[in-house]
XYZ file of C-alpha atoms in Angstrom:
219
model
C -38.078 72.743 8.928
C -40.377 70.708 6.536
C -38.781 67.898 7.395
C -38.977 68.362 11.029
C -43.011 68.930 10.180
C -43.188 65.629 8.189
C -45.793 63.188 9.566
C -44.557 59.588 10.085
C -46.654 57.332 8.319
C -46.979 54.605 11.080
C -46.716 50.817 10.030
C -48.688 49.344 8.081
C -50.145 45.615 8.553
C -47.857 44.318 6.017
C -44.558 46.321 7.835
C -45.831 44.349 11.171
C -46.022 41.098 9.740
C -42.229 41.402 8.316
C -40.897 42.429 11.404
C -42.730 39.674 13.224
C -41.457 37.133 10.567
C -37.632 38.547 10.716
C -37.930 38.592 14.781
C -39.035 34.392 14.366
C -35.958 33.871 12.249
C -33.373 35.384 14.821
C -34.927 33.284 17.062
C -34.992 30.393 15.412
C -31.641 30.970 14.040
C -30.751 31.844 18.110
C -32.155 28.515 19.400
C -29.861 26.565 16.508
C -27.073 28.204 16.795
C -27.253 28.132 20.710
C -28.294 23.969 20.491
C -25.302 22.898 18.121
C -22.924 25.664 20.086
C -23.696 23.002 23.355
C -23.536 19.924 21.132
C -19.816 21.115 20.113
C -19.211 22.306 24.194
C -20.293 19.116 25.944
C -18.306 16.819 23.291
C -14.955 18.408 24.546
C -15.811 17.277 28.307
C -14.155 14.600 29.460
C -15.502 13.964 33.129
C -14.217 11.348 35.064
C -16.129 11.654 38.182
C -16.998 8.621 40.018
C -20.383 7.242 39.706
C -22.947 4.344 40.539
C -22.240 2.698 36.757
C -20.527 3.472 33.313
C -23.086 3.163 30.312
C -21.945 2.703 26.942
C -24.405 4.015 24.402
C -24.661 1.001 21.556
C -23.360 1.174 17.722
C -23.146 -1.046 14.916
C -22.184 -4.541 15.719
C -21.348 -7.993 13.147
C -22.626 -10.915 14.515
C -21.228 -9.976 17.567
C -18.078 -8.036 16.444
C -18.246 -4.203 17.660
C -17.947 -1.916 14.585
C -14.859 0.785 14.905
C -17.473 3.089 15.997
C -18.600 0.866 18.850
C -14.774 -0.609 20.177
C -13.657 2.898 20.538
C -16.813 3.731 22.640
C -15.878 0.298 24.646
C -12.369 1.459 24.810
C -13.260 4.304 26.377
C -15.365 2.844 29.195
C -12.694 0.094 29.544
C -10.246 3.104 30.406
C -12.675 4.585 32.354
C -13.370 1.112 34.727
C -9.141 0.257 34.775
C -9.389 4.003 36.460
C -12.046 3.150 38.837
C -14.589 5.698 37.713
C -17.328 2.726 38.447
C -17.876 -1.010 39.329
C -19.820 -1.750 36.776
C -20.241 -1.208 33.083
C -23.609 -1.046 31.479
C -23.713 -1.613 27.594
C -27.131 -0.814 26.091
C -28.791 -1.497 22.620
C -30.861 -3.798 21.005
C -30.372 -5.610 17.393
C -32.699 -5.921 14.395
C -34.784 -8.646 13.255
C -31.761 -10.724 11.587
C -28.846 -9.939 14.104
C -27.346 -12.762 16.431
C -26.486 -10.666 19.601
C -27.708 -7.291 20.884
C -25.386 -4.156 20.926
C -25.366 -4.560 24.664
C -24.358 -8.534 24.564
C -21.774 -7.967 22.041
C -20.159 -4.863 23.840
C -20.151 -7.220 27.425
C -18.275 -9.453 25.265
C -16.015 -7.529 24.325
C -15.751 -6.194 27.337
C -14.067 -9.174 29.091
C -12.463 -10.475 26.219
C -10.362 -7.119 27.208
C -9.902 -7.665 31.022
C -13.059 -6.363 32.326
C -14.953 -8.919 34.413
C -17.763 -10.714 33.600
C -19.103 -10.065 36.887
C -18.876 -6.268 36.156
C -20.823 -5.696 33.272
C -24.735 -5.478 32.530
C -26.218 -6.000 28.861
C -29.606 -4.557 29.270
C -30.068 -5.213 25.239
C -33.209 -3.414 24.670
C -34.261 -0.658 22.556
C -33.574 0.155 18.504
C -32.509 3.728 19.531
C -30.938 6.099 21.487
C -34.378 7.175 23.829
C -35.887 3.564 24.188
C -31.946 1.744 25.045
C -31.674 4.594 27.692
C -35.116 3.727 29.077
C -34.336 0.320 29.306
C -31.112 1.276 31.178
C -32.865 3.161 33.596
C -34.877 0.867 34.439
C -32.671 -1.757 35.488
C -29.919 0.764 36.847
C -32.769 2.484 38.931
C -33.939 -1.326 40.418
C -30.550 -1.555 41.775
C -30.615 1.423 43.104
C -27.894 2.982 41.524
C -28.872 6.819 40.735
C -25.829 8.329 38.981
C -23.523 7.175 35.347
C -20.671 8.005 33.337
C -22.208 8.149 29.771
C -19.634 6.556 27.061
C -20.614 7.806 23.314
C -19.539 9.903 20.511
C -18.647 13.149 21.082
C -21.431 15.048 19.396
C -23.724 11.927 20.181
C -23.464 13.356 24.320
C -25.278 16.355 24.885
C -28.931 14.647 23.632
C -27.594 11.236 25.293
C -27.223 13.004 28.511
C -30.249 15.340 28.277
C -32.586 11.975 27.977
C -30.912 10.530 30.728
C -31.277 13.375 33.173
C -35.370 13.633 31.916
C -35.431 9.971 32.769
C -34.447 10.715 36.437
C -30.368 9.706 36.932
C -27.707 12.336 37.562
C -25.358 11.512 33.967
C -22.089 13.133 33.237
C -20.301 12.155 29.857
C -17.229 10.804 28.701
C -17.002 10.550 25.598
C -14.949 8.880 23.173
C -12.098 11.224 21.337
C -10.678 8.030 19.158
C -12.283 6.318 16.005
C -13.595 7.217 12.681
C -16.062 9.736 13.539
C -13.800 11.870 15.144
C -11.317 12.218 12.163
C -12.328 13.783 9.503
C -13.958 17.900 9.936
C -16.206 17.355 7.786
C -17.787 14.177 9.403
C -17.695 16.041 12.769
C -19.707 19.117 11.103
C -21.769 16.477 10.018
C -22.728 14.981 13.361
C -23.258 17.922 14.742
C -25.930 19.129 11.976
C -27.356 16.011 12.739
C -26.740 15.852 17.041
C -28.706 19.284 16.329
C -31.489 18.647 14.848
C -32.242 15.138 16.601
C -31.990 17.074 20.259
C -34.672 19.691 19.006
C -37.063 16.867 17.501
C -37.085 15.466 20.560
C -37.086 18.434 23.174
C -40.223 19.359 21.164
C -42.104 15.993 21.215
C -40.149 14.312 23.114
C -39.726 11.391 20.579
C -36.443 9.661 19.329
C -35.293 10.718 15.923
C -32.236 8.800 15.312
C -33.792 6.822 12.133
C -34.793 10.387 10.762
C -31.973 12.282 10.432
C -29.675 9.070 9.631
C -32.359 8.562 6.292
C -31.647 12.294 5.634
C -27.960 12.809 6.256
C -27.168 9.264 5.453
């Protein structure tokens, strides 16, 4: 009975501000978990649907030689033309200061070097990141009126590729790559998607690129 008559001693300030603290984490933790859960989901698709164009996200390129990283992402959209998925291929990306060719110039070159003609591709070799290539792209895709793509990238690259190009007004599936050295190892795919992660939050939050961010902190 005396403990039936005990009087709850009701929160104190301190009690609050825990609970409020441990409720932030479980979200935070939520939105995280949730974010690289769809990072891993949307690298497994594999949609072939037809569209306007195929655009192939740019990688590393020497002096005009696509890196591994880069011919399997050109592989993929070669695959993806030969099947008649588009008419055209799109290859974005820019180059630094000392580079000979763009991304975009180097992956058209490639390109028909390996059947594709030179009539179907588009270099729109612009931008030193995923947001500003994918700007550029819509631009010129959008001037020719085409509204809908096929994006070609790495797998956990796709989910913040396609989320910029859907904010920048174009319908975008992916397709991504399932070949080259990114995709071999586990513990470079936990790595990307750490990284896929955190990049998509920067920029849903201030809708900024982050690419040169997280590769300076995960190398």
């Amino acid at each position: 009975m005396a403990g039936m008559n005990a009087v709850r001693t009701p929160p104190t300030k301190v009690s609050w501000l825990r609970r409020i603290a441990f409720g932030l984490v479980l979200v935070v933790l939520a939105l995280v978990g949730g974010t690289a859960f769809r990072v891993w989901q949307v690298a497994r698709d594999n949609d072939r649907t037809p569209a306007d164009v195929i655009v192939v996200l740019g990688a590393a390129q020497y002096n005009g030689k696509p890196s591994d990283i880069f011919s399997a992402r050109l592989e993929k959209a070669r695959q993806l033309y030969a099947a008649g998925v588009a008419k055209t291929v799109v290859t974005a990306g820019g180059k630094k200061e000392a580079d000979n060719y763009t991304e975009a110039a180097a992956g058209a070159r490639w390109l028909t070097q390996h059947g594709v003609p030179r009539s179907a591709t588009l270099a729109v070799g612009e931008g030193s990141d995923t947001l500003r290539s994918l700007r550029a792209v819509a631009e010129q895709v959008q001037a020719r009126g085409w509204h809908t793509v096929v994006l070609v990238s790495d797998p956990w690259h796709s989910y913040r590729a396609r989320t910029m190009t859907e904010d920048l007004g174009l319908d975008a599936w992916v397709a991504p790559t399932h070949s080259g050295p990114i995709v071999q190892e586990r513990s470079t795919q936990v790595r990307y998607i750490v990284r896929e992660t955190g990049a998509l939050l920067f920029y849903e939050l201030t809708n900024s690129p982050a690419d040169e961010l997280f590769d300076t902190v995960l190398g």
